Coordinates of C-alpha atoms in Angstrom, one line a residue:
Chain A
M1 CA 0.0 0.0 0.0
F2 CA 2.8 2.4 0.9
D3 CA 4.7 1.9 -2.3
R4 CA 1.4 2.6 -4.3
F5 CA 1.1 5.8 -2.4
D6 CA 4.7 6.6 -3.1
I7 CA 4.6 6.0 -6.8
F8 CA 1.5 8.2 -6.9
F9 CA 3.3 10.9 -5.1
V10 CA 6.3 10.6 -7.4
Q11 CA 3.9 10.8 -10.4
Q12 CA 2.5 14.0 -8.9
L13 CA 6.1 15.4 -8.6
V14 CA 6.7 14.5 -12.3
N15 CA 3.5 16.2 -13.3
G16 CA 4.4 19.3 -11.2
F17 CA 7.8 19.3 -12.8
S18 CA 6.3 19.5 -16.3
V19 CA 3.9 22.3 -15.2
G20 CA 7.0 24.1 -13.8
L21 CA 8.7 23.7 -17.2
V22 CA 5.6 25.3 -18.8
Y23 CA 6.0 28.3 -16.5
A24 CA 9.7 28.2 -17.2
L25 CA 9.2 28.4 -21.0
V26 CA 7.1 31.6 -20.5
A27 CA 9.4 33.0 -17.9
I28 CA 12.5 32.8 -20.1
G29 CA 11.1 35.4 -22.6
F30 CA 9.7 37.5 -19.8
T31 CA 13.0 37.7 -17.9
L32 CA 15.0 38.5 -21.1
I33 CA 12.8 41.5 -21.8
F34 CA 12.9 42.7 -18.2
G35 CA 16.6 42.3 -18.0
V36 CA 17.2 44.6 -20.9
L37 CA 14.5 47.2 -20.7
N38 CA 13.9 47.1 -17.0
V39 CA 10.2 47.2 -17.6
V40 CA 7.6 44.5 -17.1
N41 CA 6.0 43.4 -20.3
F42 CA 2.5 42.6 -19.3
A43 CA 1.7 41.6 -22.9
H44 CA 4.0 38.5 -22.8
G45 CA 1.1 36.2 -22.0
E46 CA -0.7 37.5 -25.1
I47 CA 2.3 36.8 -27.3
Y48 CA 2.1 33.2 -25.9
M49 CA -1.6 33.2 -26.9
I50 CA -0.8 34.6 -30.3
G51 CA 1.7 31.9 -30.8
A52 CA -0.8 29.2 -30.0
Y53 CA -3.4 30.7 -32.3
A54 CA -0.9 31.2 -35.2
G55 CA 0.0 27.5 -34.7
L56 CA -3.7 26.5 -34.7
M57 CA -4.4 28.4 -37.9
A58 CA -1.4 26.9 -39.6
L59 CA -2.5 23.4 -38.5
I60 CA -6.0 23.9 -39.8
F61 CA -5.2 25.5 -43.1
L62 CA -1.8 24.2 -44.0
A63 CA -1.2 21.1 -41.9
P64 CA 2.5 21.6 -42.1
P65 CA 5.2 19.2 -40.8
W66 CA 6.4 19.8 -37.3
V67 CA 9.5 21.8 -38.1
A68 CA 7.6 24.1 -40.5
L69 CA 4.9 24.5 -37.8
L70 CA 7.5 25.6 -35.2
L71 CA 9.1 28.0 -37.8
I72 CA 5.7 29.6 -38.6
V73 CA 4.9 30.1 -34.9
L74 CA 8.4 31.5 -34.3
A75 CA 7.9 33.9 -37.2
A76 CA 4.5 34.9 -35.9
G77 CA 5.9 35.5 -32.4
I78 CA 8.8 37.6 -33.7
V79 CA 6.4 39.8 -35.8
A80 CA 4.0 40.2 -32.8
G81 CA 6.9 41.0 -30.5
V82 CA 8.3 43.7 -32.9
L83 CA 4.8 45.2 -33.4
L84 CA 4.3 45.2 -29.6
E85 CA 7.6 47.0 -29.1
R86 CA 6.6 49.6 -31.7
A87 CA 3.2 50.2 -30.2
A88 CA 3.8 50.0 -26.5
F89 CA 7.4 50.6 -25.8
K90 CA 9.0 52.7 -28.6
P91 CA 6.9 55.8 -27.9
F92 CA 8.2 56.0 -24.4
R93 CA 11.9 55.7 -25.4
R94 CA 12.1 59.1 -27.0
F95 CA 13.7 60.6 -23.9
R96 CA 17.2 59.3 -23.7
D97 CA 18.8 61.1 -20.7
E98 CA 19.7 59.0 -17.7
A99 CA 17.2 60.6 -15.4
S100 CA 14.2 59.6 -17.5
L101 CA 15.6 56.2 -18.3
K102 CA 15.6 55.5 -14.6
S103 CA 12.5 57.5 -13.7
K104 CA 9.5 55.8 -12.1
A105 CA 6.9 57.5 -14.4
M106 CA 8.7 56.2 -17.4
R107 CA 8.7 52.6 -16.2
E108 CA 5.1 52.8 -15.1
S109 CA 3.9 54.3 -18.4
T110 CA 5.4 51.4 -20.3
L111 CA 3.9 49.0 -17.8
L112 CA 0.4 50.6 -18.3
S113 CA 0.8 50.7 -22.1
S114 CA 1.8 47.1 -22.3
L115 CA -1.1 46.3 -20.0
A116 CA -3.5 48.2 -22.3
V117 CA -2.1 46.5 -25.4
S118 CA -2.5 43.1 -23.7
I119 CA -6.2 43.9 -23.0
I120 CA -6.7 45.0 -26.6
V121 CA -5.1 41.9 -28.1
R122 CA -6.9 39.5 -25.8
E123 CA -10.3 41.1 -26.4
A124 CA -9.7 41.4 -30.1
T125 CA -8.8 37.7 -30.3
E126 CA -12.0 36.9 -28.4
K127 CA -14.0 38.9 -30.9
I128 CA -12.4 37.2 -33.8
F129 CA -12.1 33.6 -32.7
G130 CA -14.7 33.4 -29.9
A131 CA -14.1 33.2 -26.2
D132 CA -14.5 29.4 -25.8
M133 CA -11.8 26.8 -25.9
R134 CA -10.8 25.4 -29.3
P135 CA -9.6 21.9 -29.6
I136 CA -6.5 21.0 -31.4
P137 CA -6.9 18.7 -34.5
R138 CA -6.7 15.2 -33.1
A139 CA -3.8 14.0 -35.3
Y140 CA -1.5 16.6 -33.8
A141 CA -2.8 16.5 -30.3
N142 CA -2.4 12.8 -30.0
A143 CA 1.2 13.0 -30.8
L144 CA 1.9 14.9 -27.7
Q145 CA -0.4 13.0 -25.4
E146 CA 1.0 9.5 -26.0
P147 CA 1.7 8.0 -22.6
I148 CA 5.1 6.6 -22.2
L149 CA 5.8 4.2 -19.2
I150 CA 9.0 4.5 -17.4
G151 CA 8.9 1.8 -14.8
E152 CA 5.6 2.5 -13.0
L153 CA 5.6 6.2 -13.9
A154 CA 3.5 7.4 -16.8
V155 CA 4.9 10.3 -18.7
A156 CA 3.1 11.9 -21.6
S157 CA 5.2 12.4 -24.7
G158 CA 4.3 16.0 -24.5
Q159 CA 6.0 16.3 -21.2
L160 CA 9.2 15.1 -22.7
V161 CA 8.8 17.4 -25.7
I162 CA 8.3 20.4 -23.3
L163 CA 11.4 19.3 -21.3
G164 CA 13.4 19.1 -24.5
A165 CA 12.1 22.4 -25.7
A166 CA 12.9 24.1 -22.4
I167 CA 16.5 22.7 -22.5
V168 CA 16.9 23.7 -26.1
M169 CA 15.5 27.2 -25.6
F170 CA 17.6 27.8 -22.5
L171 CA 20.8 26.7 -24.2
T172 CA 20.0 28.7 -27.3
L173 CA 19.4 31.8 -25.2
Q174 CA 22.6 31.3 -23.3
F175 CA 24.4 30.8 -26.6
I176 CA 22.9 33.9 -28.1
L177 CA 23.6 36.0 -25.0
F178 CA 27.2 34.9 -24.4
R179 CA 28.5 33.8 -27.8
T180 CA 27.1 36.2 -30.4
Q181 CA 27.5 39.9 -31.3
I182 CA 23.8 40.7 -30.6
G183 CA 24.0 38.9 -27.3
L184 CA 26.9 41.1 -26.3
S185 CA 25.0 44.2 -27.2
I186 CA 21.9 42.9 -25.3
R187 CA 24.0 42.4 -22.2
A188 CA 25.6 45.8 -22.7
V189 CA 22.2 47.6 -22.9
A190 CA 20.9 45.6 -19.9
A191 CA 23.9 46.7 -17.9
N192 CA 23.8 50.4 -18.9
P193 CA 21.7 51.7 -21.8
L194 CA 23.4 55.1 -21.9
G195 CA 26.9 53.7 -21.7
A196 CA 26.1 51.2 -24.4
Q197 CA 25.0 54.0 -26.6
Y198 CA 28.2 55.9 -26.0
V199 CA 30.3 53.0 -27.1
G200 CA 28.4 52.6 -30.3
V201 CA 25.7 50.0 -29.6
N202 CA 22.5 50.7 -31.5
V203 CA 20.1 50.6 -28.6
D204 CA 16.9 50.7 -30.7
R205 CA 18.0 47.7 -32.7
T206 CA 19.1 45.8 -29.6
V207 CA 15.8 46.4 -27.9
I208 CA 13.9 45.2 -31.0
A209 CA 16.2 42.1 -31.2
T210 CA 15.5 41.4 -27.5
F211 CA 11.7 41.6 -28.1
A212 CA 12.0 39.4 -31.2
I213 CA 14.0 36.7 -29.3
G214 CA 11.8 36.8 -26.2
S215 CA 8.5 36.9 -28.1
G216 CA 9.6 34.2 -30.5
M217 CA 10.3 31.9 -27.5
G218 CA 7.0 32.9 -25.9
A219 CA 5.1 32.0 -29.1
V220 CA 6.8 28.6 -29.4
A221 CA 6.0 27.9 -25.8
G222 CA 2.4 28.8 -26.5
I223 CA 1.9 26.3 -29.3
L224 CA 3.8 23.5 -27.6
I225 CA 1.7 23.9 -24.4
G226 CA -1.5 24.4 -26.4
L227 CA -0.7 21.1 -28.2
Y228 CA 0.1 19.3 -25.0
Q229 CA -3.0 20.5 -23.2
G230 CA -5.2 20.0 -26.2
T231 CA -7.1 23.3 -26.1
I232 CA -6.5 26.9 -27.0
F233 CA -8.4 29.9 -25.8
P234 CA -7.9 33.7 -25.7
A235 CA -7.4 34.0 -22.0
M236 CA -4.8 31.1 -21.9
G237 CA -1.9 33.5 -21.4
F238 CA -3.1 34.9 -18.1
A239 CA -2.4 32.0 -15.7
P240 CA 1.0 31.0 -17.1
G241 CA 1.8 34.7 -17.5
V242 CA 1.2 35.4 -13.8
K243 CA 3.0 32.3 -12.7
A244 CA 6.0 33.1 -15.0
F245 CA 5.9 36.6 -13.5
V246 CA 6.1 35.1 -10.0
A247 CA 9.0 32.9 -11.1
M248 CA 10.7 35.9 -12.5
V249 CA 10.3 37.9 -9.3
M250 CA 11.4 34.9 -7.2
G251 CA 14.4 34.4 -9.4
G252 CA 15.5 37.9 -9.0
L253 CA 14.0 39.7 -12.0
N254 CA 17.0 39.6 -14.3
S255 CA 18.4 36.2 -13.8
I256 CA 17.3 33.7 -16.4
P257 CA 18.6 30.5 -14.7
G258 CA 17.0 31.8 -11.5
A259 CA 13.7 32.2 -13.2
V260 CA 13.8 28.7 -14.6
I261 CA 14.7 27.1 -11.3
C262 CA 12.0 29.0 -9.5
A263 CA 9.4 28.2 -12.2
I264 CA 10.1 24.5 -11.8
F265 CA 10.0 24.9 -8.0
L266 CA 6.7 26.6 -8.3
G267 CA 5.2 23.9 -10.5
V268 CA 6.4 21.2 -8.1
S269 CA 5.1 22.9 -5.0
E270 CA 1.7 23.5 -6.6
A271 CA 1.5 19.8 -7.4
V272 CA 2.5 19.0 -3.8
A273 CA -0.1 21.5 -2.6
T274 CA -2.9 19.7 -4.6
E275 CA -1.9 16.6 -2.7
F276 CA -2.9 18.2 0.6
F277 CA -5.5 20.8 -0.3
A278 CA -8.3 21.2 -2.7
Q279 CA -7.4 22.3 -6.2
G280 CA -8.7 25.8 -5.7
W281 CA -6.5 26.6 -2.7
A282 CA -3.4 25.4 -4.6
D283 CA -3.5 28.6 -6.6
L284 CA -2.7 30.4 -3.4
V285 CA 0.7 28.8 -3.3
A286 CA 2.2 30.8 -6.1
Y287 CA 0.9 34.1 -4.7
L288 CA 2.1 33.2 -1.2
F289 CA 5.6 32.5 -2.6
L290 CA 5.5 35.8 -4.4
V291 CA 4.6 37.9 -1.4
L292 CA 6.9 36.0 0.9
T293 CA 9.8 36.5 -1.5
L294 CA 9.1 40.1 -1.9
I295 CA 9.0 40.6 1.8
F296 CA 11.9 38.5 2.9
F297 CA 14.2 38.3 -0.2
P298 CA 13.4 41.6 -2.0
T299 CA 16.2 41.0 -4.5
G300 CA 14.9 37.5 -5.3
L301 CA 16.5 34.2 -4.5
F302 CA 19.0 34.2 -7.3
G303 CA 19.2 37.9 -8.1
A304 CA 22.3 40.0 -8.1
G305 CA 22.2 43.0 -5.8
R306 CA 20.2 45.9 -7.0
E307 CA 20.0 49.4 -5.9
R308 CA 16.5 49.3 -4.4
V309 CA 13.3 47.4 -4.7
Chain B
M1 CA -5.5 90.7 -4.2
R2 CA -7.9 88.6 -6.2
G3 CA -7.0 85.5 -4.2
A4 CA -8.1 87.0 -0.9
N5 CA -11.3 88.2 -2.5
V6 CA -12.2 84.8 -3.9
S7 CA -11.4 83.0 -0.6
D8 CA -14.1 84.8 1.2
R9 CA -16.7 82.8 -0.7
R10 CA -17.8 79.9 1.4
F11 CA -19.1 78.0 -1.6
P12 CA -17.2 78.3 -4.8
P13 CA -19.5 78.5 -7.9
L14 CA -18.1 75.4 -9.5
A15 CA -18.8 73.3 -6.5
I16 CA -22.4 74.6 -6.4
A17 CA -22.8 73.9 -10.1
L18 CA -21.4 70.3 -9.7
G19 CA -23.6 69.7 -6.7
A20 CA -26.7 71.0 -8.6
A21 CA -25.9 68.7 -11.5
I22 CA -25.4 65.6 -9.4
F23 CA -28.3 66.2 -6.9
V24 CA -30.9 68.0 -9.1
L25 CA -30.3 67.7 -12.8
V26 CA -29.2 64.1 -13.1
P27 CA -32.0 62.7 -10.8
L28 CA -34.5 64.9 -12.6
G29 CA -33.4 63.6 -16.0
L30 CA -33.4 60.0 -14.7
S31 CA -36.8 60.4 -13.2
L32 CA -38.2 61.8 -16.4
A33 CA -36.6 58.9 -18.3
D34 CA -38.0 56.6 -15.6
S35 CA -35.8 53.7 -16.6
G36 CA -34.4 51.3 -14.1
Y37 CA -31.5 50.7 -16.5
F38 CA -30.4 54.4 -16.4
F39 CA -30.7 54.6 -12.7
R40 CA -28.6 51.5 -12.3
L41 CA -26.0 52.9 -14.7
A42 CA -25.9 56.2 -12.7
I43 CA -25.5 54.3 -9.4
V44 CA -22.7 52.1 -10.7
T45 CA -20.9 55.1 -12.1
L46 CA -21.1 56.8 -8.7
I47 CA -19.8 53.7 -6.9
F48 CA -16.9 53.4 -9.4
S49 CA -16.3 57.2 -8.9
I50 CA -15.7 56.4 -5.2
L51 CA -13.3 53.6 -6.2
A52 CA -11.5 55.8 -8.7
L53 CA -11.2 58.5 -6.1
S54 CA -9.7 56.1 -3.6
M55 CA -7.3 54.8 -6.3
Q56 CA -6.4 58.3 -7.1
L57 CA -5.2 58.8 -3.6
I58 CA -2.9 55.8 -3.7
T59 CA -1.7 55.8 -7.3
G60 CA -2.1 59.4 -8.4
V61 CA -1.1 61.3 -5.3
A62 CA 1.1 58.9 -3.4
G63 CA 2.5 57.2 -6.5
L64 CA 1.9 53.6 -5.3
L65 CA 0.8 51.6 -8.3
S66 CA -1.8 49.2 -6.8
L67 CA -3.0 46.3 -9.0
G68 CA -5.2 44.7 -6.3
H69 CA -7.7 47.4 -5.5
A70 CA -10.7 45.4 -6.7
A71 CA -10.0 42.8 -4.0
I72 CA -10.2 45.4 -1.2
Y73 CA -13.4 46.6 -2.8
G74 CA -14.6 42.9 -2.8
V75 CA -13.7 42.5 0.9
G76 CA -16.0 45.5 1.6
A77 CA -18.8 44.1 -0.5
Y78 CA -18.5 40.7 1.2
T79 CA -18.4 42.2 4.7
A80 CA -21.6 44.1 4.0
A81 CA -23.2 41.0 2.5
I82 CA -22.3 38.7 5.3
L83 CA -23.1 41.2 8.1
S84 CA -26.5 42.0 6.7
T85 CA -27.6 38.4 5.7
R86 CA -26.1 36.5 8.6
L87 CA -26.4 39.0 11.4
G88 CA -29.2 41.1 10.0
L89 CA -27.4 44.4 10.6
G90 CA -28.8 47.5 8.9
P91 CA -26.9 49.5 6.2
L92 CA -26.2 52.3 8.7
L93 CA -23.9 49.8 10.5
T94 CA -22.8 47.6 7.6
I95 CA -21.5 50.4 5.4
P96 CA -19.1 51.9 8.0
L97 CA -18.1 48.5 9.2
S98 CA -17.2 47.4 5.7
G99 CA -15.1 50.5 5.4
L100 CA -13.4 49.7 8.7
V101 CA -12.8 46.0 7.8
S102 CA -11.3 47.0 4.4
G103 CA -9.2 49.8 6.0
L104 CA -7.8 47.5 8.7
L105 CA -7.1 44.9 6.0
G106 CA -5.4 47.7 4.0
I107 CA -3.1 48.4 7.0
A108 CA -2.4 44.7 7.4
L109 CA -1.5 44.4 3.8
A110 CA 0.4 47.7 3.7
L111 CA 2.7 47.0 6.7
P112 CA 4.8 44.3 5.1
T113 CA 4.7 45.7 1.5
M114 CA 5.3 49.4 2.0
R115 CA 9.1 49.1 1.9
L116 CA 8.7 48.0 -1.7
V117 CA 8.8 50.6 -4.5
S118 CA 7.2 51.0 -7.9
I119 CA 7.0 47.8 -9.8
Y120 CA 7.7 45.6 -6.8
F121 CA 4.8 47.1 -4.9
A122 CA 2.6 46.7 -8.0
V123 CA 3.5 43.0 -8.2
A124 CA 3.0 42.5 -4.5
T125 CA -0.5 44.1 -4.6
L126 CA -1.3 41.9 -7.6
G127 CA -0.4 38.8 -5.6
L128 CA -2.3 39.9 -2.6
G129 CA -5.4 40.8 -4.6
E130 CA -5.4 37.3 -6.3
M131 CA -4.9 35.7 -2.8
I132 CA -8.0 37.5 -1.6
Y133 CA -9.9 36.5 -4.7
V134 CA -8.9 32.8 -4.3
T135 CA -10.0 33.0 -0.6
L136 CA -13.4 34.5 -1.5
L137 CA -13.8 31.8 -4.2
N138 CA -12.8 28.8 -2.1
W139 CA -13.8 29.5 1.5
V140 CA -17.2 28.1 0.6
S141 CA -18.5 27.8 4.2
F142 CA -18.1 31.5 4.8
T143 CA -18.5 33.2 1.4
E144 CA -20.6 30.6 -0.5
G145 CA -17.8 30.4 -3.0
P146 CA -18.5 30.8 -6.7
L147 CA -22.3 30.9 -6.1
G148 CA -22.0 34.3 -4.4
I149 CA -24.2 35.7 -1.7
G150 CA -27.7 36.7 -2.7
N151 CA -30.7 38.4 -1.1
I152 CA -28.7 41.2 0.4
P153 CA -31.3 43.6 1.8
P154 CA -31.6 46.9 0.0
L155 CA -30.9 50.3 1.7
R156 CA -33.3 50.8 4.6
P157 CA -31.4 52.8 7.2
L158 CA -33.4 53.3 10.4
G159 CA -36.5 52.0 8.8
I160 CA -36.5 54.8 6.2
D161 CA -37.1 53.1 2.8
L162 CA -34.3 54.2 0.4
S163 CA -34.7 51.1 -1.8
G164 CA -36.4 53.0 -4.6
P165 CA -34.2 54.0 -7.5
L166 CA -34.3 57.7 -6.9
A167 CA -33.7 57.4 -3.1
T168 CA -30.8 54.9 -3.7
Y169 CA -29.3 57.2 -6.2
L170 CA -29.4 60.2 -3.9
F171 CA -28.0 58.1 -1.0
V172 CA -25.1 56.9 -3.1
A173 CA -24.6 60.4 -4.4
V174 CA -24.3 61.9 -0.9
I175 CA -21.7 59.3 0.0
T176 CA -19.8 59.9 -3.2
A177 CA -19.8 63.6 -2.5
I178 CA -18.4 63.0 1.0
A179 CA -15.7 60.7 -0.4
A180 CA -14.8 63.4 -2.9
V181 CA -14.5 65.9 -0.1
I182 CA -12.3 63.6 1.9
V183 CA -10.0 62.9 -1.1
H184 CA -10.0 66.6 -1.9
R185 CA -8.9 67.5 1.6
C186 CA -6.2 64.8 1.6
T187 CA -4.8 66.1 -1.7
H188 CA -5.2 69.8 -1.5
S189 CA -3.5 70.3 1.8
Y190 CA 0.0 70.2 3.3
Y191 CA -0.8 66.5 3.8
G192 CA -1.2 66.2 0.0
N193 CA 2.0 68.0 -0.5
A194 CA 3.8 65.5 1.7
L195 CA 2.2 62.7 -0.3
R196 CA 3.4 64.3 -3.6
A197 CA 6.9 64.6 -2.2
V198 CA 6.8 60.9 -1.4
R199 CA 5.6 60.2 -5.0
E200 CA 8.3 62.2 -6.6
D201 CA 11.2 61.0 -4.6
D202 CA 10.7 59.0 -1.4
Q203 CA 14.3 59.0 -0.4
C204 CA 14.5 62.7 -0.7
A205 CA 11.2 63.1 1.2
D206 CA 12.7 60.8 3.9
A207 CA 15.7 63.0 4.1
M208 CA 13.5 66.0 4.5
G209 CA 12.1 64.5 7.7
L210 CA 8.8 63.0 6.4
N211 CA 7.9 59.7 7.8
V212 CA 7.5 58.0 4.4
V213 CA 6.4 54.6 5.5
R214 CA 3.8 56.0 7.9
L215 CA 2.4 58.4 5.2
K216 CA 2.1 55.5 2.8
I217 CA 0.3 53.3 5.3
E218 CA -2.0 56.1 6.3
V219 CA -3.0 56.9 2.7
F220 CA -3.4 53.3 1.9
A221 CA -5.7 52.8 4.8
I222 CA -7.8 55.8 3.9
A223 CA -8.1 54.6 0.3
C224 CA -9.0 51.1 1.4
F225 CA -11.6 52.5 3.8
L226 CA -13.3 54.3 0.9
A227 CA -13.0 51.2 -1.3
G228 CA -14.7 49.2 1.4
I229 CA -17.5 51.7 1.6
A230 CA -17.9 51.5 -2.2
G231 CA -18.0 47.7 -1.9
A232 CA -20.8 47.9 0.7
L233 CA -22.8 50.2 -1.5
W234 CA -22.3 47.8 -4.4
A235 CA -23.5 44.9 -2.2
H236 CA -26.6 46.8 -1.0
T237 CA -27.6 48.3 -4.3
T238 CA -27.0 45.1 -6.3
G239 CA -28.4 42.6 -3.8
Y240 CA -25.9 40.0 -4.9
V241 CA -22.1 39.6 -4.7
N242 CA -19.9 37.2 -6.5
P243 CA -16.1 36.8 -6.4
G244 CA -16.0 37.2 -10.2
D245 CA -16.8 40.9 -9.8
F246 CA -13.6 41.6 -7.8
R247 CA -10.9 40.2 -10.0
F248 CA -7.8 41.5 -11.6
A249 CA -9.8 42.9 -14.6
E250 CA -11.8 45.1 -12.2
S251 CA -8.6 46.5 -10.7
I252 CA -7.4 47.3 -14.2
L253 CA -10.6 49.0 -14.9
I254 CA -10.3 51.2 -11.8
L255 CA -6.6 51.9 -12.7
A256 CA -7.6 52.8 -16.3
M257 CA -10.2 55.3 -14.9
V258 CA -7.5 57.1 -12.9
V259 CA -5.0 57.1 -15.8
V260 CA -7.6 58.3 -18.3
G261 CA -8.9 61.0 -16.0
G262 CA -5.5 62.2 -15.0
L263 CA -3.2 60.9 -12.3
G264 CA -3.3 63.1 -9.2
S265 CA -6.5 65.0 -10.1
V266 CA -9.7 64.7 -8.1
P267 CA -12.1 65.7 -10.8
G268 CA -10.1 63.5 -13.2
A269 CA -11.0 60.4 -11.3
I270 CA -14.7 61.1 -11.6
I271 CA -14.4 62.0 -15.3
G272 CA -12.5 58.9 -15.9
A273 CA -15.0 56.7 -14.1
A274 CA -17.9 58.2 -16.0
L275 CA -16.2 58.0 -19.3
L276 CA -15.0 54.4 -19.0
L277 CA -18.4 53.2 -17.7
L278 CA -20.7 55.2 -19.9
L279 CA -18.8 55.0 -23.2
P280 CA -19.0 51.2 -23.4
E281 CA -22.6 51.3 -22.5
A282 CA -23.3 53.9 -25.3
L283 CA -21.5 51.5 -27.7
R284 CA -23.6 48.5 -26.6
A285 CA -25.3 48.5 -30.0
V286 CA -21.9 47.7 -31.6
G287 CA -21.6 44.6 -29.4
E288 CA -20.1 43.6 -26.1
V289 CA -17.0 45.6 -26.4
R290 CA -16.7 46.9 -22.8
I291 CA -13.2 45.7 -21.9
L292 CA -11.9 46.2 -25.5
M293 CA -13.0 49.9 -25.2
V294 CA -11.3 50.1 -21.8
G295 CA -8.0 48.9 -23.3
V296 CA -8.2 51.2 -26.4
V297 CA -9.1 54.3 -24.4
M298 CA -6.4 53.6 -21.9
F299 CA -3.8 53.0 -24.6
L300 CA -4.7 56.1 -26.6
C301 CA -4.7 58.2 -23.4
I302 CA -1.2 57.0 -22.3
L303 CA 0.1 57.6 -25.7
F304 CA -1.4 61.0 -26.5
L305 CA -2.6 62.5 -23.2
P306 CA 0.0 61.2 -20.7
R307 CA -1.4 63.7 -18.1
G308 CA -4.9 62.4 -18.6
L309 CA -8.1 64.3 -19.6
F310 CA -8.0 66.5 -16.6
G311 CA -4.5 66.4 -15.3
E312 CA -3.0 67.2 -11.9
V313 CA -1.7 70.7 -12.9
S314 CA -5.1 71.8 -14.3
A315 CA -6.8 70.3 -11.3
L316 CA -4.6 72.2 -8.9
S317 CA -5.0 75.5 -10.7
L318 CA -8.8 74.9 -10.8
A319 CA -8.8 74.3 -7.1
R320 CA -6.7 77.4 -6.5
R321 CA -9.0 79.6 -8.6
Q322 CA -12.2 78.1 -7.2
L323 CA -11.2 77.9 -3.6
G324 CA -8.6 80.7 -3.7
A325 CA -6.9 79.0 -0.8
A326 CA -3.2 79.1 -1.5
W327 CA -1.0 79.9 1.4
Q328 CA -3.6 80.0 4.1
Q329 CA -1.9 78.3 7.0
D330 CA -4.8 78.8 9.4
R331 CA -7.1 76.7 7.1
G332 CA -4.4 74.1 6.5
V333 CA -4.7 74.6 2.8
G334 CA -1.9 75.3 0.3
W335 CA 0.3 73.6 -2.2
R336 CA 3.5 75.4 -2.5

């Protein structure tokens, strides 16, 4: 009897781990954009949703092979990210002096504008595609919901795909950030936008590149998770967006590895919480962690020291 | 001096005009139209005006971006609902008690989070707001969970029947006017100057000898008190509360009202509330576009009118002209 219980518990941990990876996929793009612009992009959840819808449309009308599907979604995410940057962030970067780059009003106006854009995009999607959940075509959905037995543990093939995607995305991002020219300029702008400009970095182009990379990753996460969960709906970005947000804050706001670790930790602790409490109360866990982190570790668990929080 | 001349007037003309509009013209028009729908719309607009005013105090004047205001409002609504259905208390008790419960909750939430600045405070309030929502939704034995609490008695203070549409409207209008005066006095005074100093640069304000944390907690408590009162009014006028009405989207709506109306301006909050509630209703024929409109109006406002429709500077100069009260230490009014 005890070993049955244990295997069930381990199964829960595995499921929690894969939920955590879902949060991590969203959190990577989120954190990248925060690290550079020092603003929170509230529309990231909507990019994720756009990725899922772009993928769904491609599946219905083109039925492309897997690689082509991912490329289409990546392209859609990049386009959406660049448009988002143009609409919600560019207008507020016309002031370039140090005082306004650091000013509170500046940061909060981009926060509000990205919030407004996210509302517009979500509601427009609802008007166009309807608010209800749309199922994924069966042929594709089945491929990600194939159960694979490892010993007594059942793992869906989608969970492995998400694990793979998270690893690939994380490594790609680390490669881009630390081994390429654009990564160097991203890190330079993140460290000091004005200084980067003085040494000849094109700040505008760097910011757009950051948005393109972060949003492309968000969109791919959206279609993978939509396929794995089997349904897609306009509000799908909200819950993972908030959880990714929590993971980002816990991880220290500009540390990508920290965000990934915290996202996985969050997923696992939610799964453990469902073990002991009703499903509804388990939502409390993420917010509890958020508030506790902000109060006791204001710089996050893995963050470097910052001036003030 | 013109200023001294104007300050002798006890009632400035603009305030009289506004009062006349709210207490005479609008109810007259509504009674002539004699439509329950219009009355309901007017009452909801007034309730959201109180909410926007309280948000104005936190976000506009003290510069604390709160993303969990709707949850505080929800706590007020649930307090009134539970007190009046379980204990049978009258609205004369439930309304102040709701304010009190929300205000105390505000202090409890503010104590640990007030050290956080800007975005971190916003994130913390978002988290706390969602925690309150989850509690309202899942504590079924106390809040009835997703079913909500129904059959909340309408407004009958001291046996006087105010449950008719006109009487309810006037009752809510009186409370809104009181809330506007409270917020006005908190903003256009030395206290308001201190809050603005905290907003502009809290470290500098601290160095000047202001007790920043205490100021923030006080203003948060006042705003939460007003939000709780708005919640109680909502509960009594609607007769039904449901956790879905107090979610993140509602917080954003209140925030949008303040942003559209103009951060830091008292009339702006009311203008914003009226615009964001009435415009979507006017466009009802086009389809259910309420939230989309909120997003669009908010976005255009941030982009083209960063100071809002009726911004702080114009609000201050209006108050100065109308009340003529700059530099009057004995009345505790002034903004230099």
